[in-house]
mmCIF file of C-alpha atoms and ligand atoms in Angstrom:
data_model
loop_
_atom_site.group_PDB
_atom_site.id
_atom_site.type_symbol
_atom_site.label_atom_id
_atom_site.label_comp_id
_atom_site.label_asym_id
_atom_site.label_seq_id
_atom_site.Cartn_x
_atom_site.Cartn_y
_atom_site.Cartn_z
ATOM 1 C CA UNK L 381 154.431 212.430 -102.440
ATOM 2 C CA UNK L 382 152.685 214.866 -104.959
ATOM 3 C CA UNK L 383 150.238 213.469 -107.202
ATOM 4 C CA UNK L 384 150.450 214.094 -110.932
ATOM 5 C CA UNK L 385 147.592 216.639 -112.263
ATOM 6 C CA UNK L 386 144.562 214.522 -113.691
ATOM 7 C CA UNK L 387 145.385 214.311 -117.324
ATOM 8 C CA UNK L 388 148.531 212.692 -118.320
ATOM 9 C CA UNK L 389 149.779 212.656 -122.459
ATOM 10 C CA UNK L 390 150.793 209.205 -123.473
ATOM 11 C CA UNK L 391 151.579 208.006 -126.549
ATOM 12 C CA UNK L 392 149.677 210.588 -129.415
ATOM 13 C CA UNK L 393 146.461 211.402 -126.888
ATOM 14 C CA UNK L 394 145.710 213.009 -123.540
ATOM 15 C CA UNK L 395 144.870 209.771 -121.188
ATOM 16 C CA UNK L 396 143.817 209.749 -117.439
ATOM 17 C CA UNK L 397 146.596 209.812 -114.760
ATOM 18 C CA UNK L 398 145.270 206.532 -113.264
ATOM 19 C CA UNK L 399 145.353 205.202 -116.874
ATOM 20 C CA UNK L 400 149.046 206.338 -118.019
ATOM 21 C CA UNK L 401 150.987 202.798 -118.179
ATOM 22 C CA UNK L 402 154.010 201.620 -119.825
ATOM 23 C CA UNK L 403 154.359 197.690 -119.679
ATOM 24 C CA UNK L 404 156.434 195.567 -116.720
ATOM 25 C CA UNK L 405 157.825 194.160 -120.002
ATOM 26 C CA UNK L 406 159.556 197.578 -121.486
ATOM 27 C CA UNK L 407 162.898 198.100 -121.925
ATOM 28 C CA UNK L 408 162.115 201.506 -120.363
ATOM 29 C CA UNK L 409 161.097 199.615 -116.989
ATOM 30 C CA UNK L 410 163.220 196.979 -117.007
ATOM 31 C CA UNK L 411 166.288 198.791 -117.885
ATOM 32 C CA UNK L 412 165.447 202.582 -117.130
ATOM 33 C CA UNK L 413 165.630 202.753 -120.643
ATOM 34 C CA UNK L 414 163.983 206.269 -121.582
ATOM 35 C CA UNK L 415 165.513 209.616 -121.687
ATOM 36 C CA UNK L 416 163.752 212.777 -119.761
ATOM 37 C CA UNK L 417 163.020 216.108 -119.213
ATOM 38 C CA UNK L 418 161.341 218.836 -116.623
ATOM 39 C CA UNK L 419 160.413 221.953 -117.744
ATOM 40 C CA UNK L 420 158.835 225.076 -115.484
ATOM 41 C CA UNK L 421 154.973 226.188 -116.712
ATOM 42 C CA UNK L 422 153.901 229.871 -115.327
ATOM 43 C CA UNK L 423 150.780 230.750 -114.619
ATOM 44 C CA UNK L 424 149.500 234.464 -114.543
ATOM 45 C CA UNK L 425 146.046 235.276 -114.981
ATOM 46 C CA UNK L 426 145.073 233.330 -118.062
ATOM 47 C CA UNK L 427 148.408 233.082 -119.779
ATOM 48 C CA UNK L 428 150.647 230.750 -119.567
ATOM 49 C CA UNK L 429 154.437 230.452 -120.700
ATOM 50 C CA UNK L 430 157.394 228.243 -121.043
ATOM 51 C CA UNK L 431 160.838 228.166 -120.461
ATOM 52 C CA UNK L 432 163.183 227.423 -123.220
ATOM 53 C CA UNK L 433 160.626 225.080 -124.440
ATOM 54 C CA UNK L 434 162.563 224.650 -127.874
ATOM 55 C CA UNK L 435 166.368 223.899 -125.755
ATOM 56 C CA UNK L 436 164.713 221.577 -123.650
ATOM 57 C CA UNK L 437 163.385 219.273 -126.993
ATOM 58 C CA UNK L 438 166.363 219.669 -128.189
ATOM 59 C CA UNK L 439 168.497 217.926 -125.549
ATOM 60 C CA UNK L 440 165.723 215.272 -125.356
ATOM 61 C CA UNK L 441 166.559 214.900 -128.667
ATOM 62 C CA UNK L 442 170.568 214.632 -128.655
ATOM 63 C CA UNK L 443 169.865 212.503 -125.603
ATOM 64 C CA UNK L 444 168.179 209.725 -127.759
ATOM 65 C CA UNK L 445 170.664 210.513 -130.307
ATOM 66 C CA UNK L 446 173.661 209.670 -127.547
ATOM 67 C CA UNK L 447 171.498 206.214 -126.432
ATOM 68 C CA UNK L 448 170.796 205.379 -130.008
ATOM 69 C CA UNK L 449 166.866 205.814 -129.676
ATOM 70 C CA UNK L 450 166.590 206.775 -132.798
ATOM 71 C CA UNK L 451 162.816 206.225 -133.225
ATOM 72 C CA UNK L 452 162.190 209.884 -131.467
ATOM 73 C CA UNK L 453 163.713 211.851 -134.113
ATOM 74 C CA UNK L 454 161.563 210.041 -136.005
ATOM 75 C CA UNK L 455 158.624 210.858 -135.335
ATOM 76 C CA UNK L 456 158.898 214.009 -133.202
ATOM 77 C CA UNK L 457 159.544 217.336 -134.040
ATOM 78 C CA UNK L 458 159.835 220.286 -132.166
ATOM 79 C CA UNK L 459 156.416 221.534 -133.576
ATOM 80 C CA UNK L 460 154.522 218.499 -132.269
ATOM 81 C CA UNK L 461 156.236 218.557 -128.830
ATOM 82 C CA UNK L 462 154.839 222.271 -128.731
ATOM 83 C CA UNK L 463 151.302 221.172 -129.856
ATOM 84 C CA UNK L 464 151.761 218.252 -127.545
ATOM 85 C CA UNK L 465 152.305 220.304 -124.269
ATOM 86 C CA UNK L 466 149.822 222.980 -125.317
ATOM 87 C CA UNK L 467 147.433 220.268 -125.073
ATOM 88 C CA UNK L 468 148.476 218.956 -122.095
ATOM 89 C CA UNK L 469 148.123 222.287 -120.249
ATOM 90 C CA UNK L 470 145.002 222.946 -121.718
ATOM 91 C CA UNK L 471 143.540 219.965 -120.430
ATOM 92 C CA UNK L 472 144.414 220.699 -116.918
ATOM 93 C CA UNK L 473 143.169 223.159 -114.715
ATOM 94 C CA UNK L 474 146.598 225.323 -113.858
ATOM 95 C CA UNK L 475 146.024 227.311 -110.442
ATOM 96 C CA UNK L 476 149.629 227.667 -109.290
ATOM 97 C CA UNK L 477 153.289 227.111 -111.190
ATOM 98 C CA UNK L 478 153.996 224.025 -112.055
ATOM 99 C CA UNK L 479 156.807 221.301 -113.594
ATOM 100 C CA UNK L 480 156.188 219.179 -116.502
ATOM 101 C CA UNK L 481 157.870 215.829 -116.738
ATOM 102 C CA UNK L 482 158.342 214.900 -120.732
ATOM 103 C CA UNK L 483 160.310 211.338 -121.576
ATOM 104 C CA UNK L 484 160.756 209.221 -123.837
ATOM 105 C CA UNK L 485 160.545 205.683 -122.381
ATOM 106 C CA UNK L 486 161.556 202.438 -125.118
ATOM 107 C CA UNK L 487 158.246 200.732 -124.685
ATOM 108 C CA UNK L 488 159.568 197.595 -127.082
ATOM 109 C CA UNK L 489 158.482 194.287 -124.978
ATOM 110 C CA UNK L 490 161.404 192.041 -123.887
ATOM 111 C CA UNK L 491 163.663 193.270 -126.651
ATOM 112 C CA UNK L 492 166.928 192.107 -124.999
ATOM 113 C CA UNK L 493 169.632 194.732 -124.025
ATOM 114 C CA UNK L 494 169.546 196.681 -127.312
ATOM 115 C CA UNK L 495 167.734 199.917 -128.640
ATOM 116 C CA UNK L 496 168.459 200.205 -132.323
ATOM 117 C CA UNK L 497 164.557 200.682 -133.667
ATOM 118 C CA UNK L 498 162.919 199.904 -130.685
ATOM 119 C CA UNK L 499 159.651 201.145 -130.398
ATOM 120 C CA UNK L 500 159.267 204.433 -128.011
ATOM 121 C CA UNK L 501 156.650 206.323 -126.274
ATOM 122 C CA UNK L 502 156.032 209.963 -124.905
ATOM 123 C CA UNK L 503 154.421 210.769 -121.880
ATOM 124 C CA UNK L 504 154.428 213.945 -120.400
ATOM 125 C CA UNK L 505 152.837 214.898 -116.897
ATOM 126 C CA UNK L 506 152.357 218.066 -114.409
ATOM 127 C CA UNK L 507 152.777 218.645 -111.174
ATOM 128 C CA UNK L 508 153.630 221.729 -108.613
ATOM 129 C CA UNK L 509 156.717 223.419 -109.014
ATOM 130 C CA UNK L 510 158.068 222.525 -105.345
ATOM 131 C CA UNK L 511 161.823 223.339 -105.324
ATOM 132 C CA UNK L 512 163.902 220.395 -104.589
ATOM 133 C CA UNK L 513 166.767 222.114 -102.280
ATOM 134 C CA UNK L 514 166.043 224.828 -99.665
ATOM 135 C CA UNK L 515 166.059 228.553 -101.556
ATOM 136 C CA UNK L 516 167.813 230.483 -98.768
ATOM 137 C CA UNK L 517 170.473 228.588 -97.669
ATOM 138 C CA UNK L 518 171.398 224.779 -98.213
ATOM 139 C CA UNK L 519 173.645 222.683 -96.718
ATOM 140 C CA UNK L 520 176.111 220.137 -98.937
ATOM 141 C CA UNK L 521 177.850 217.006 -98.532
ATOM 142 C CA UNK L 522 180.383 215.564 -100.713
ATOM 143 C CA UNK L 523 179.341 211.915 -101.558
ATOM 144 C CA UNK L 524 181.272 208.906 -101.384
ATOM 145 C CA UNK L 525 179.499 207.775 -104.710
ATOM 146 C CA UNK L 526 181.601 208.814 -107.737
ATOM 147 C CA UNK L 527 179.632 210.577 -110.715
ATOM 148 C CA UNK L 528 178.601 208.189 -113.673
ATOM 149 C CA UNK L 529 181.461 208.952 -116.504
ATOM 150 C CA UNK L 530 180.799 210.305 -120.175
ATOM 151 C CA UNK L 531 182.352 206.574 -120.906
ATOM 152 C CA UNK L 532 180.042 204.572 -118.456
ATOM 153 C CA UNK L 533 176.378 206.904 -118.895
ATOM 154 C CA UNK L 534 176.990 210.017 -119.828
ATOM 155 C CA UNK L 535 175.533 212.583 -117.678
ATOM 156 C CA UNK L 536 174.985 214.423 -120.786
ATOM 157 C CA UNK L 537 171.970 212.526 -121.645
ATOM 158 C CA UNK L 538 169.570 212.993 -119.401
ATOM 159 C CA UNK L 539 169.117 208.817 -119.095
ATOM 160 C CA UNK L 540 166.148 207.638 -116.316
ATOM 161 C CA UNK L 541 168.474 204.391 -115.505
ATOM 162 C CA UNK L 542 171.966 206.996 -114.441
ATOM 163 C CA UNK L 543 169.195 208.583 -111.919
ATOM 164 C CA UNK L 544 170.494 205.605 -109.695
ATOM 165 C CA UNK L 545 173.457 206.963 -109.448
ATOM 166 C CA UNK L 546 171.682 210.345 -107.859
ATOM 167 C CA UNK L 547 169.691 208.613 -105.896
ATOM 168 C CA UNK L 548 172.564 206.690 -104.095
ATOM 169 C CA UNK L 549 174.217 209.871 -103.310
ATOM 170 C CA UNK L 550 171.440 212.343 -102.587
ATOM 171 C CA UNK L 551 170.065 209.428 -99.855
ATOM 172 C CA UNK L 552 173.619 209.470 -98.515
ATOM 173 C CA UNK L 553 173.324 213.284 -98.145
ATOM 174 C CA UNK L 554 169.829 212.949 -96.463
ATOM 175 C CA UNK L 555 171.145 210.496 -94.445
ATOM 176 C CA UNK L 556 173.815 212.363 -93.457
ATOM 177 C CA UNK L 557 171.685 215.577 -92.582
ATOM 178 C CA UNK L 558 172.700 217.725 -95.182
ATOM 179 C CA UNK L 559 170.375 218.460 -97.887
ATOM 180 C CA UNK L 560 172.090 217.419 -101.338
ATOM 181 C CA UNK L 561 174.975 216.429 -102.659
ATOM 182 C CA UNK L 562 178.268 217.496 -104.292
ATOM 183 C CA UNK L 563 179.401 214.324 -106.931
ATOM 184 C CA UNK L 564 182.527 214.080 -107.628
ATOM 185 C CA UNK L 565 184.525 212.525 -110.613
ATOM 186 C CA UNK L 566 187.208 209.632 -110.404
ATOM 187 C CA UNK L 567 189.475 212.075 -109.922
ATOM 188 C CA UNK L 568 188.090 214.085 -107.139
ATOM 189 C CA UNK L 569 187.067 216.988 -108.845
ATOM 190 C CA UNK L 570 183.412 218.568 -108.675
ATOM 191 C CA UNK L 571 181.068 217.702 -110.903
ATOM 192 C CA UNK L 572 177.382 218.856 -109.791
ATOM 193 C CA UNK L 573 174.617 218.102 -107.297
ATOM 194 C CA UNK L 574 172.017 215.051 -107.675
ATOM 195 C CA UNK L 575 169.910 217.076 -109.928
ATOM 196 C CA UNK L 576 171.689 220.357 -110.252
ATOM 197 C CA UNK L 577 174.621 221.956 -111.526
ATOM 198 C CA UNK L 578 176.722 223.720 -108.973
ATOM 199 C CA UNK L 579 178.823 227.887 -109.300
ATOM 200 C CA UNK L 580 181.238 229.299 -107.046
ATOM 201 C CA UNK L 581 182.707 232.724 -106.572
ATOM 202 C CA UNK L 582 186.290 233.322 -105.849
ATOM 203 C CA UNK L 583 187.216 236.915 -106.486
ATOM 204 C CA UNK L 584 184.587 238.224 -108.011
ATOM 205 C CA UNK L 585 185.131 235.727 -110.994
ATOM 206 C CA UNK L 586 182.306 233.183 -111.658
ATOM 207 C CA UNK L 587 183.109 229.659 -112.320
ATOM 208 C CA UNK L 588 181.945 226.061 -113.136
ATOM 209 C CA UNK L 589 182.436 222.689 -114.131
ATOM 210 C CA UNK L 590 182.951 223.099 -117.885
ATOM 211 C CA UNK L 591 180.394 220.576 -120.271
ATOM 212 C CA UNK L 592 183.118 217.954 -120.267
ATOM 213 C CA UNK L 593 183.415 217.147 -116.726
ATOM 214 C CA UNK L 594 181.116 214.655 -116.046
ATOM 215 C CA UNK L 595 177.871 216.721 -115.768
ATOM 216 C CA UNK L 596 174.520 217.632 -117.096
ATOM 217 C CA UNK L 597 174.585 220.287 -119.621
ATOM 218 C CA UNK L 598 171.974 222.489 -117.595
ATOM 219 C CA UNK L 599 169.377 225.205 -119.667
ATOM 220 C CA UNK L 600 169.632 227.048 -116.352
ATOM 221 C CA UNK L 601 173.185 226.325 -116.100
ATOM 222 C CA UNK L 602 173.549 227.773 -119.545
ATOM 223 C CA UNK L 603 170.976 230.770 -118.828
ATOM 224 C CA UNK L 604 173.002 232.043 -115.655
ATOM 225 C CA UNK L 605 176.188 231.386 -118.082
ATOM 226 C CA UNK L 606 174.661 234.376 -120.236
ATOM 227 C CA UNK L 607 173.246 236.620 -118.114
ATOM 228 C CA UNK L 608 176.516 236.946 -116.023
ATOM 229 C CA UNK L 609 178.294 237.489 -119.137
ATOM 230 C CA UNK L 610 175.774 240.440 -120.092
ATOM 231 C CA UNK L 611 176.224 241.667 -116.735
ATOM 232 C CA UNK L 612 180.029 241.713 -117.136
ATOM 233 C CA UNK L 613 180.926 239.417 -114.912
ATOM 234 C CA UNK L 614 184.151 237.566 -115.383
ATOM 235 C CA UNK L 615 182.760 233.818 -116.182
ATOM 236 C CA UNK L 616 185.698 231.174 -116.053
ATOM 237 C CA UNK L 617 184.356 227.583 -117.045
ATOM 238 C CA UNK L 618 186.837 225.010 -116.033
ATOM 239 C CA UNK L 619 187.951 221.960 -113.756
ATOM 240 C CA UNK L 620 186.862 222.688 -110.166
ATOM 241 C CA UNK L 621 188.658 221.109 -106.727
ATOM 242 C CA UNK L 622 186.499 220.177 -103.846
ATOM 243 C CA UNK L 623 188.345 222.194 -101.650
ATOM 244 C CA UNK L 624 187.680 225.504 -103.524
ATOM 245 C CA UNK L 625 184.156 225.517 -102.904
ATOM 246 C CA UNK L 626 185.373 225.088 -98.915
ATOM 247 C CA UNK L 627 187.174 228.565 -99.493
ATOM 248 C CA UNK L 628 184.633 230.043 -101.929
ATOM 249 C CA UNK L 629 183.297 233.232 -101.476
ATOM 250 C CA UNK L 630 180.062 232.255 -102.823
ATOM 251 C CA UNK L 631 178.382 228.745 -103.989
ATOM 252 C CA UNK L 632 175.167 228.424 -105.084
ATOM 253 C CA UNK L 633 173.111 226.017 -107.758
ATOM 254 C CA UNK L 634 170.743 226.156 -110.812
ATOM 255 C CA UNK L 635 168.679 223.537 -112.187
ATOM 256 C CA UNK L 636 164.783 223.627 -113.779
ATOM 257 C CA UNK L 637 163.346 222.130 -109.620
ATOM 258 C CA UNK L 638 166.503 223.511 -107.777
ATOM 259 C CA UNK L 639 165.901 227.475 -108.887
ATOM 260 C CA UNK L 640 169.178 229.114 -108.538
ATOM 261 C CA UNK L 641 169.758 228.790 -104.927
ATOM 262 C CA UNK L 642 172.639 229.681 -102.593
ATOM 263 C CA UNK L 643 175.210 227.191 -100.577
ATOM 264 C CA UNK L 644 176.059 228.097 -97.356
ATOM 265 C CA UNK L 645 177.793 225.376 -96.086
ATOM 266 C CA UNK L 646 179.919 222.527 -97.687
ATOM 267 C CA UNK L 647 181.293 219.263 -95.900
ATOM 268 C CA UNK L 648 180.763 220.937 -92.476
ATOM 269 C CA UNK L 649 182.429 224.508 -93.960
ATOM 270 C CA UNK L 650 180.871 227.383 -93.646
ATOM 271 C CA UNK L 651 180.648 229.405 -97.205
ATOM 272 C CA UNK L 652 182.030 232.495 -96.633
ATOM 273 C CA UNK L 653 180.212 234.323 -93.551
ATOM 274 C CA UNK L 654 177.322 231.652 -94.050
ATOM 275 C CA UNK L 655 174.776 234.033 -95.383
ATOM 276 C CA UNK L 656 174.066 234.242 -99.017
ATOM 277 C CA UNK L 657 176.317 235.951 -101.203
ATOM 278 C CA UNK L 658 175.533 239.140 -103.319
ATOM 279 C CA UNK L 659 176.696 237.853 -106.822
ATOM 280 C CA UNK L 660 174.832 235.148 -106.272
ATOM 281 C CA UNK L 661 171.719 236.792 -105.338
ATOM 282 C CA UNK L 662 171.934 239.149 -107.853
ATOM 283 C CA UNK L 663 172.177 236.506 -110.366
ATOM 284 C CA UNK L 664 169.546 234.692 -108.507
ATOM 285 C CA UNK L 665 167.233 237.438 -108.794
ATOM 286 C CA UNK L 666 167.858 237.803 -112.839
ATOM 287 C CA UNK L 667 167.276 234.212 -113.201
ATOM 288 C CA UNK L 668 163.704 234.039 -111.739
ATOM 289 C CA UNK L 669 162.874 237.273 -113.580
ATOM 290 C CA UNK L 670 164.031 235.906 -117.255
ATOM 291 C CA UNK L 671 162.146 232.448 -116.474
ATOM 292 C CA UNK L 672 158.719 234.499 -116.569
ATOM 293 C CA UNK L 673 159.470 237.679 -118.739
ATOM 294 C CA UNK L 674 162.605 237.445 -120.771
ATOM 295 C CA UNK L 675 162.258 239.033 -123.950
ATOM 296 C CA UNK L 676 165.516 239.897 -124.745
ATOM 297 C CA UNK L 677 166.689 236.601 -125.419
ATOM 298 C CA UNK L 678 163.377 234.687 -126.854
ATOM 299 C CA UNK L 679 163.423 231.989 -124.360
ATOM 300 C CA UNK L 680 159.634 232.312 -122.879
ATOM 301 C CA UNK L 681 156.636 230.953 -124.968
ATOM 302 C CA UNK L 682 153.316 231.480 -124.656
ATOM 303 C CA UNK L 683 151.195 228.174 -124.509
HETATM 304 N N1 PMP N 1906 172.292 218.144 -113.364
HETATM 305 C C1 PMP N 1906 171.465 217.084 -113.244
HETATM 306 C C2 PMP N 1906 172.051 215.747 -112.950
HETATM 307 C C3 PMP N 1906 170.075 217.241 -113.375
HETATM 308 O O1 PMP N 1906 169.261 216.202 -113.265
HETATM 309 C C4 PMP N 1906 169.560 218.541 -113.605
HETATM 310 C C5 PMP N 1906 168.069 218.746 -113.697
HETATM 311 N N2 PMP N 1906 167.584 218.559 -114.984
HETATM 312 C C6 PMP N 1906 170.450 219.614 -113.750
HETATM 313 C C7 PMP N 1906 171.816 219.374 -113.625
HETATM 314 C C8 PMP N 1906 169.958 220.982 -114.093
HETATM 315 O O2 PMP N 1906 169.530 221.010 -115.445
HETATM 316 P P1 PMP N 1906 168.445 222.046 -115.962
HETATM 317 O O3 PMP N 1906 168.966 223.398 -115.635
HETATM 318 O O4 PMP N 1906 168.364 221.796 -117.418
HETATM 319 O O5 PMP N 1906 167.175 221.747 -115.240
#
């Protein structure tokens, strides 16, 4: 397992890794009560930028808002989350790209199963940027464990506790030999990976999952969303069958640790001719370059 970089922010300060504790008596242990986010760091020379820093506070936000941890709003602002991982990079010494893990765990003390005023936390780490899927080429499995509804934990909020539900089915995957998983809603229809959102190509038409079907509302998601539509690229988001990405001319995935990586094989199918597809690459190839020099679109910032 990686180890996190030495200095850790917890709380208002910059603390050592081995020091960075929440209590065994948290709601945020007890009940995976704390909300999350991982956001890519570059490194090039001595500069160092961010990727839709702003969009990624924001949906920490509205996912406290959805939970009802209302302290965060509180007492964060977007301006303080900037100062906060400024500071954090500063303090460690950056020799290769890495991720950094913000959340906001409820660090109230036996509190019962509520969150109304509860008191929270921030802790934000680093550590390498190690994609989480193969890049060239990965294999899928649909998984027998259903996706968490928007009426159960919504996917939307990016909840620690709902991560069960991603472990379950990426272990199935692993277990299975294949290297992630497709989840699946009640009703059978895609949804998105364990930690990824998923695209196919059928007829030179993009599509995927629209925001209401059970799935995280990805910034990468949402940045391949716009650059295909620049590009001119018919872009169709909308309910998705399991057995179109079995006839798809192209599949491939975005997400912060998953890149935006190509499928070539689903359930045993082969994707197409098995090799990655050219949309897809093309799109791939946009999407790494506007993570480290986008300035059309204001979405890097220098730390
Ligand atoms: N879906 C899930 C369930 C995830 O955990 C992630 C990773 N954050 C994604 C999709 C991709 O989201 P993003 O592009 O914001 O990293």
């Amino acid at each position: 397992m990686a180890k996190p970089y030495p200095q850790v922010y917890l709380g208002d300060r910059l603390v050592p890794a081995e020091a960075a504790h929440v209590s065994v008596a948290s709601s945020a242990v007890l009940y995976g009560l704390s909300v999350y986010t991982v956001f890519p760091v570059f490194v090039a020379g001595s500069a160092r930028t961010v990727f839709r820093l702003e969009d990624h506070f924001r949906r920490m936000v509205e996912s406290c808002k959805i939970i009802g941890m209302d302290r965060f709003d509180q007492e964060w602002d977007y301006d303080r989350f900037r100062a906060a991982t400024v500071e954090l990079v500063a303090a460690n010494e950056l020799t290769e790209d890495v991720f950094v893990r913000a959340t906001v765990h409820v660090v109230e003390s036996i509190p019962g199963t509520r969150v109304r005023g509860c008191d929270i936390q921030v802790s934000m780490f680093i550590y390498p940027a190690t994609p989480i899927v193969p890049q060239h080429g990965m294999r899928l499995k649909s998984s027998p464990w259903r996706r968490i509804p928007d009426n159960a934990i919504p996917s939307r909020a990016k909840v620690n506790g709902a991560y069960v539900n991603s472990v379950l089915a990426k272990q199935d995957a692993i277990d299975s030999g294949y290297d992630d998983c497709v989840f699946l809603d009640g009703n059978g229809h895609v949804c998105e990976l364990s930690a990824a959102n998923i695209f196919l190509v059928r007829g030179g038409t993009l599509i995927t999952p629209d925001v209401s079907c059970d799935i995280l509302d990805g910034i990468n998601r949402r940045t391949i969303l716009t650059l295909a539509a620049e590009d001119g690229i018919p872009v169709r988001e909308r309910t998705v069958d399991l057995t179109e990405l079995y006839i798809a001319d192209e599949v491939f995935v975005t997400g912060t640790s998953a890149g935006c990586a190509p499928v070539t094989e689903v359930d045993g199918r082969t994707v197409a001719d098995g090799k990655p597809g050219p949309l897809g690459q093309a799109l791939r190839k946009r999407h790494a370059d506007a993570l480290r020099t986008d300035t059309v679109h204001g979405w890097v910032t220098q730390l």
